[in-house]
XYZ file of C-alpha atoms in Angstrom:
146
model
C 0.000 0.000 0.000
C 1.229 3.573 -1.063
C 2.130 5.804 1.732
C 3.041 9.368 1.741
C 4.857 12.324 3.847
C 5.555 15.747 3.461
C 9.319 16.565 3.034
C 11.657 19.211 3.790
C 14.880 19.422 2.280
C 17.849 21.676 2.443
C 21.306 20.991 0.968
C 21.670 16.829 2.282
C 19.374 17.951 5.357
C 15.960 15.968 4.945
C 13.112 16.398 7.605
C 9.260 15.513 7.813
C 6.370 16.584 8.859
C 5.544 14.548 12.427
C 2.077 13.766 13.812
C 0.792 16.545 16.585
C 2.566 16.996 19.372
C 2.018 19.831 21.356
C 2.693 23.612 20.745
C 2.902 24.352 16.686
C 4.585 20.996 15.457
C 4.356 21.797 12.097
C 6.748 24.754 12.439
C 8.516 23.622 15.569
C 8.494 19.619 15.058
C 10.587 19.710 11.636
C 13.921 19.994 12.884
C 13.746 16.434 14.740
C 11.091 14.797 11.710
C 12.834 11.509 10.743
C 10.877 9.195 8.280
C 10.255 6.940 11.595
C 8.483 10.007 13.542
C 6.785 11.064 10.244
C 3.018 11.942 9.749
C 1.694 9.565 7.134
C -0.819 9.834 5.090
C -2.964 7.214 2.305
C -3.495 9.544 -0.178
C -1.631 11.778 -2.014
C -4.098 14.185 -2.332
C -4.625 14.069 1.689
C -0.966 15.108 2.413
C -0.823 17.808 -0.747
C -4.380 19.328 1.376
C -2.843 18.947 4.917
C 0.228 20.776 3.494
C -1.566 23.574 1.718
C -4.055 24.338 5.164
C -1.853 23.358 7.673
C 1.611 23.809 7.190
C 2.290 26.599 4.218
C -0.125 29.106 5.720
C 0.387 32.570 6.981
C 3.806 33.602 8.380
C 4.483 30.533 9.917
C 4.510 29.220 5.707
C 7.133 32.172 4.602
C 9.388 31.031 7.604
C 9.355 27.410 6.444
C 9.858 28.179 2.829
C 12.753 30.768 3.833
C 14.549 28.143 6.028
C 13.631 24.665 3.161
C 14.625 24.849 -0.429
C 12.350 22.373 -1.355
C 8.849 21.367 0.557
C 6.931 18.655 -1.175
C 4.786 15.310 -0.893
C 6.994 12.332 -1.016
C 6.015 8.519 -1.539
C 7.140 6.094 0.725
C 8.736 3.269 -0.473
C 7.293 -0.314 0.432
C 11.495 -0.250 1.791
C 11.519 2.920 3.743
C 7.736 2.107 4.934
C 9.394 -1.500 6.651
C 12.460 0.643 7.861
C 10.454 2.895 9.286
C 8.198 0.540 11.305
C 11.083 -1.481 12.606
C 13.741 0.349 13.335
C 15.187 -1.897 15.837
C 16.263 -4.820 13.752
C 17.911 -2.324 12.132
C 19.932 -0.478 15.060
C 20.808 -4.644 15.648
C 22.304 -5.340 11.990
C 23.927 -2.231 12.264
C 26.049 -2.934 15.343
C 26.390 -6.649 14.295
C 27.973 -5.304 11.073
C 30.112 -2.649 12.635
C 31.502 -4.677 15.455
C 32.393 -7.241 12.368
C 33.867 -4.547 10.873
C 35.373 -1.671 12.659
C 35.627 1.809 11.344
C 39.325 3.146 11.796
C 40.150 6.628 11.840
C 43.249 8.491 11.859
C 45.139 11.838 9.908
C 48.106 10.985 7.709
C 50.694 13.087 8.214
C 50.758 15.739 5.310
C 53.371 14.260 3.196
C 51.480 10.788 3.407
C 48.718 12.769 1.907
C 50.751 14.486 -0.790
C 51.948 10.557 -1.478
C 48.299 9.000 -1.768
C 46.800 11.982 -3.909
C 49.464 11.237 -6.509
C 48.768 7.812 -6.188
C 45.174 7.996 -6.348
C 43.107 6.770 -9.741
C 40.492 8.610 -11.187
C 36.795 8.197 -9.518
C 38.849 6.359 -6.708
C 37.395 6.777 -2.859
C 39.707 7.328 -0.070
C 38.128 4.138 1.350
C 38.995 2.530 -1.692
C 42.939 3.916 -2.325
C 43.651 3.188 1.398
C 42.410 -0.750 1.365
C 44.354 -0.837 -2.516
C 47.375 0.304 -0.690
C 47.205 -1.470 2.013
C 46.264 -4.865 0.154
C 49.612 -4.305 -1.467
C 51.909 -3.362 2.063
C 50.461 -6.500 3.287
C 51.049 -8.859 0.127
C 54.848 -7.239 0.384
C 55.435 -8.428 4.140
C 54.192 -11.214 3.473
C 56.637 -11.838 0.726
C 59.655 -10.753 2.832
C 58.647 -12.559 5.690
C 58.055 -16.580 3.835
C-alpha cells in the first residue's frame, strides 16, 4: 500500500512533517522529523491538502519556505515504509555489522597525503585507495617474511 509524507529538504538535510505533538509541530516539530516520527498519510491528495491548510499558511509558511529549499509530498517506499516501522532490527544489523567490521580513523601526516593523492586513480574513494594500498603493504610483508 502507497504511503506518503511531506518533506523538507535543504542541501543533504531531509526532515518531515511529524504527527501533533504539542505547541505548533508543524513549524517547531521539523527539525527532529525523521521518516520513523513522520506523519503519514494514504493519499496523495490528503498530504498535498494537509500541506496547503496546515503547514504553508500565513507567516508561519514564509518562515518554512525561507529556512527549506524544497517542501513537497513524497512517496514512501514499500522499503523505507518496513524501515520505518522497525527500526530496531535495524539499530541490531547495524552494530552486528560494525563490530564485524570496525571503522578506523586516523590523519596521515601531510606528506602521506601528498603521497596517496598522486597515487590515487580517477573516480577512486579514499576508502577505496587506502584498502588498494594497504592490500599491497600487506602482500609485500608477506613476501619478505616466507
Amino acid at each position: 500500500m502507497t504511503q506518503f509524507a511531506i518533506k523538507f529538504q535543504k542541501d543533504t538535510q531531509v526532515r518531515y512533517a511529524i504527527k501533533k505533538t504539542q505547541g505548533n509541530p508543524e513549524y517547531n516539530g521539523i527539525d527532529v522529523g525523521t521518516l520513523e516520527d513522520a506523519k503519514i498519510w494514504k493519499t496523495e491528495r490528503g498530504a498535498k491538502k494537509y500541506l496547503e491548510t496546515h503547514v504553508l499558511i500565513g507567516r508561519q509558511g514564509e518562515r518554512l519556505r525561507a529556512g527549506w529549499t524544497s517542501i513537497e509530498v513524497v512517496e514512501i517506499s514499500p522499503q523505507q515504509q518496513w524501515q520505518a516501522n522497525n527500526p530496531e532490527v535495524i539499530r541490531k544489523a547495524k552494530a552486528k555489522y560494525d563490530s564485524k567490521r570496525p571503522i578506523l580513523s586516523f590523519r596521515p601526516k601531510p606528506e602521506i597525503l601528498k603521497w596517496l593523492e598522486k597515487e590515487r586513480s580517477p573516480n577512486e574513494t579514499d576508502a577505496n585507495l587506502l584498502n588498494r594500498k594497504l592490500e599491497k603493504l600487506m602482500k609485500l610483508e608477506q613476501g619478505l617474511n616466507s
